[in-house]
Structures are given as C-alpha cells and as structure tokens.
Amino acid sequence: MKKQYFCNPLNMDYRYQFIEDMRSGEDKISREAADPSMILFQGKYYIFASMTLSVWVSEDMVHWESHRLPDSLPLYDYAPDVRVVGDYVYFSASRRGTICDFYRTKDILNGPFERIPGTFDFWDPNLFLDDDGKLYFYWGCNNVTPIWGASSTKRQWCRRPSGSS
C-alpha cells in the first residue's frame, strides 16, 4: 500500500466573523476554525473546529464536504474535542466559567446526539481512551494554571445518567 502524507492547509471553506479590535476599536475580519479535532469513524474522516457550526467529512482526506451540525450541540463553544469510544463518538467543547456537557452519537451526520450533563467547567478538553480501556480526560489552556487531568475505569463522565432512558 502506497503511503500518503497530508499537510496543512487543507482546502476547506472557513467561516468569517467581524471582531472589534480592543486596542484600536476598529472592526477586523477574523477567520474561525481553530482547535481542530479529527477522527476516523466508520471509514470516514471527520474534522470538528471551533465556531464552524459544522463538521467536515472526507473519505480520502483530499475532498471535503461541510455538513451542518444540530443546534443542540454547543456550536459556539471553543476547542471541540471528539473521540471514538466503542460504538459511539463523544463530543465536548469548552466555555470558560460554565459547566460543560458531553454528547454522544452513533451517527454523526444524522444523530441523534445524546446529552450527558457535565459536572464542572473546563477549557480546551481532550478525551483519551488508552489501549487498556482506561479513559482519561485532560483540560487546560492557561499560562497560570496547570493542565488538569482525571481518569476513570468506570468512565463516569461518559455514562448515561442513572434514571435516563
């Protein structure tokens, strides 16, 4: 099998927004698609990025299509993290000072996305499933506080809440 290599930038449409420059007071045009998270799920590549309201999908990492995500996801939160755990794709994104939820689905493009209520606020999440089945969750993006982490053999933050259907 011939090896293929891909490099940034990928040819994708980006969202633009107007942001007021705090120093000059002028409006600046800013491109949004930061903090991308890419997974391979059911034979397709998926890229999620901050503020894009969508997911990019590709079968070959050359040709990409954008698909709108449901409004029930935190689409205006930052640093989306997406991971495959078993048959599910888990999604989270961050907002400073707000308790952040997790979501899971077996079908990224058609849903549904099941909400898993969060218990704490985090910034810049990263979910990691080790080869031994242990699940780790890391977060943090600050020049003052450390990167935080937690692990669970029971996958506490990714389980269906008791009593829910």
Short mmCIF file of C-alpha atoms in Angstrom, two decimals:
data_model
loop_
_atom_site.label_atom_id
_atom_site.label_comp_id
_atom_site.label_asym_id
_atom_site.label_seq_id
_atom_site.Cartn_x
_atom_site.Cartn_y
_atom_site.Cartn_z
CA MET A 1 0.00 0.00 0.00
CA LYS A 2 1.36 3.37 -1.01
CA LYS A 3 1.77 5.79 1.89
CA GLN A 4 0.12 9.17 1.57
CA TYR A 5 1.02 12.30 3.50
CA PHE A 6 -1.15 15.35 4.04
CA CYS A 7 -0.18 18.73 5.34
CA ASN A 8 -1.89 21.87 6.46
CA PRO A 9 -3.62 23.78 4.98
CA LEU A 10 -6.44 21.59 3.79
CA ASN A 11 -8.69 23.15 1.18
CA MET A 12 -11.82 23.91 3.23
CA ASP A 13 -14.30 26.73 3.42
CA TYR A 14 -13.97 28.76 6.62
CA ARG A 15 -16.44 30.96 8.46
CA TYR A 16 -15.58 34.60 8.86
CA GLN A 17 -16.69 36.96 11.58
CA PHE A 18 -16.25 40.59 12.48
CA ILE A 19 -14.41 41.26 15.74
CA GLU A 20 -13.73 44.65 17.29
CA ASP A 21 -10.02 45.17 17.94
CA MET A 22 -9.86 46.16 21.62
CA ARG A 23 -6.76 48.33 21.07
CA SER A 24 -7.86 50.32 18.05
CA GLY A 25 -11.66 50.00 18.22
CA GLU A 26 -11.68 49.03 14.53
CA ASP A 27 -13.61 46.08 13.18
CA LYS A 28 -11.37 43.28 11.96
CA ILE A 29 -12.34 40.31 9.84
CA SER A 30 -11.32 37.09 11.52
CA ARG A 31 -11.33 33.58 10.17
CA GLU A 32 -12.64 30.92 12.57
CA ALA A 33 -11.74 27.23 12.53
CA ALA A 34 -9.31 26.90 15.41
CA ASP A 35 -8.54 23.89 17.58
CA PRO A 36 -9.48 21.19 15.07
CA SER A 37 -10.20 17.67 16.24
CA MET A 38 -10.13 14.88 13.65
CA ILE A 39 -11.32 11.29 13.94
CA LEU A 40 -11.70 8.28 11.69
CA PHE A 41 -15.15 6.79 12.26
CA GLN A 42 -16.89 4.10 10.21
CA GLY A 43 -14.48 4.54 7.30
CA LYS A 44 -14.72 8.35 7.03
CA TYR A 45 -12.65 11.23 8.37
CA TYR A 46 -14.39 13.94 10.38
CA ILE A 47 -12.96 17.32 11.38
CA PHE A 48 -14.61 19.50 14.02
CA ALA A 49 -13.29 23.02 14.66
CA SER A 50 -14.24 25.98 16.84
CA MET A 51 -17.12 28.19 15.71
CA THR A 52 -17.74 26.47 12.38
CA LEU A 53 -21.26 25.17 13.16
CA SER A 54 -20.42 22.15 11.06
CA VAL A 55 -18.26 19.09 10.57
CA TRP A 56 -16.12 18.41 7.53
CA VAL A 57 -16.31 14.87 6.15
CA SER A 58 -13.98 13.08 3.76
CA GLU A 59 -13.40 9.55 2.54
CA ASP A 60 -9.91 10.32 1.21
CA MET A 61 -8.62 13.37 3.16
CA VAL A 62 -8.48 15.30 -0.13
CA HIS A 63 -12.12 16.05 -0.93
CA TRP A 64 -14.09 17.51 1.99
CA GLU A 65 -17.77 18.32 2.44
CA SER A 66 -19.18 20.51 5.17
CA HIS A 67 -22.30 19.29 7.00
CA ARG A 68 -24.26 21.43 9.45
CA LEU A 69 -24.39 20.09 13.00
CA PRO A 70 -27.56 20.23 15.12
CA ASP A 71 -28.23 23.33 17.19
CA SER A 72 -28.47 21.14 20.31
CA LEU A 73 -24.66 20.93 20.34
CA PRO A 74 -22.59 23.78 21.85
CA LEU A 75 -21.56 25.09 18.43
CA TYR A 76 -20.38 28.46 19.71
CA ASP A 77 -18.09 26.97 22.36
CA TYR A 78 -14.37 26.57 21.77
CA ALA A 79 -11.90 23.76 21.20
CA PRO A 80 -14.26 20.93 20.30
CA ASP A 81 -12.88 17.53 21.22
CA VAL A 82 -14.26 14.46 19.51
CA ARG A 83 -13.27 10.87 20.25
CA VAL A 84 -14.42 7.41 19.26
CA VAL A 85 -15.12 5.21 22.30
CA GLY A 86 -16.64 1.87 21.36
CA ASP A 87 -19.60 2.35 19.02
CA TYR A 88 -20.02 5.99 19.99
CA VAL A 89 -18.49 9.31 19.08
CA TYR A 90 -18.15 11.60 22.12
CA PHE A 91 -18.21 15.37 21.63
CA SER A 92 -17.36 18.16 24.06
CA ALA A 93 -16.46 21.82 23.73
CA SER A 94 -15.46 24.44 26.26
CA ARG A 95 -16.67 27.74 27.61
CA ARG A 96 -14.85 29.48 30.47
CA GLY A 97 -16.76 29.65 33.73
CA THR A 98 -19.62 27.43 32.51
CA ILE A 99 -20.27 23.78 33.29
CA CYS A 100 -19.66 21.96 30.02
CA ASP A 101 -21.65 18.94 28.87
CA PHE A 102 -20.67 15.93 26.80
CA TYR A 103 -22.64 14.49 23.90
CA ARG A 104 -22.54 11.14 22.18
CA THR A 105 -23.90 9.65 18.99
CA LYS A 106 -23.61 6.61 16.78
CA ASP A 107 -24.36 8.69 13.66
CA ILE A 108 -22.51 11.99 13.32
CA LEU A 109 -24.44 13.32 10.32
CA ASN A 110 -27.95 12.24 11.29
CA GLY A 111 -27.82 11.99 15.09
CA PRO A 112 -29.35 11.96 17.50
CA PHE A 113 -26.79 13.41 19.90
CA GLU A 114 -27.46 12.34 23.47
CA ARG A 115 -26.59 15.00 26.08
CA ILE A 116 -24.56 13.83 29.07
CA PRO A 117 -24.73 16.57 31.73
CA GLY A 118 -21.35 17.85 32.86
CA THR A 119 -20.32 18.44 36.44
CA PHE A 120 -17.59 21.09 36.10
CA ASP A 121 -16.30 23.76 33.76
CA PHE A 122 -13.26 23.09 31.61
CA TRP A 123 -11.29 24.76 28.87
CA ASP A 124 -9.61 23.05 25.91
CA PRO A 125 -10.76 19.45 26.52
CA ASN A 126 -9.07 16.25 25.44
CA LEU A 127 -10.60 12.82 25.96
CA PHE A 128 -8.25 9.85 25.60
CA LEU A 129 -9.05 6.13 25.63
CA ASP A 130 -5.93 4.09 26.39
CA ASP A 131 -5.29 0.63 24.95
CA ASP A 132 -6.04 -0.91 28.34
CA GLY A 133 -9.59 0.52 28.29
CA LYS A 134 -8.92 3.26 30.82
CA LEU A 135 -10.44 6.61 29.93
CA TYR A 136 -8.60 9.87 30.64
CA PHE A 137 -9.84 13.44 30.41
CA TYR A 138 -7.42 16.38 30.26
CA TRP A 139 -8.20 20.09 30.09
CA GLY A 140 -6.47 23.42 30.46
CA CYS A 141 -5.08 26.25 28.39
CA ASN A 142 -3.67 28.93 30.61
CA ASN A 143 -0.27 30.41 31.42
CA VAL A 144 -1.10 30.49 35.16
CA THR A 145 -2.87 27.21 35.99
CA PRO A 146 -1.70 23.70 35.10
CA ILE A 147 -3.17 21.23 32.68
CA TRP A 148 -5.68 19.21 34.66
CA GLY A 149 -6.49 15.55 34.26
CA ALA A 150 -8.77 12.83 35.55
CA SER A 151 -9.10 9.14 34.86
CA SER A 152 -11.86 6.64 35.37
CA THR A 153 -12.04 2.93 34.88
CA LYS A 154 -15.83 3.29 35.09
CA ARG A 155 -15.94 6.13 32.53
CA GLN A 156 -18.03 8.19 34.92
CA TRP A 157 -18.35 11.30 32.78
CA CYS A 158 -19.32 9.37 29.67
CA ARG A 159 -22.01 7.11 31.09
CA ARG A 160 -25.70 7.59 30.66
CA PRO A 161 -27.00 9.26 33.84
CA SER A 162 -28.90 6.79 36.03
CA GLY A 163 -32.64 7.04 35.59
CA SER A 164 -32.45 8.29 31.99
CA SER A 165 -33.71 6.34 29.05
#
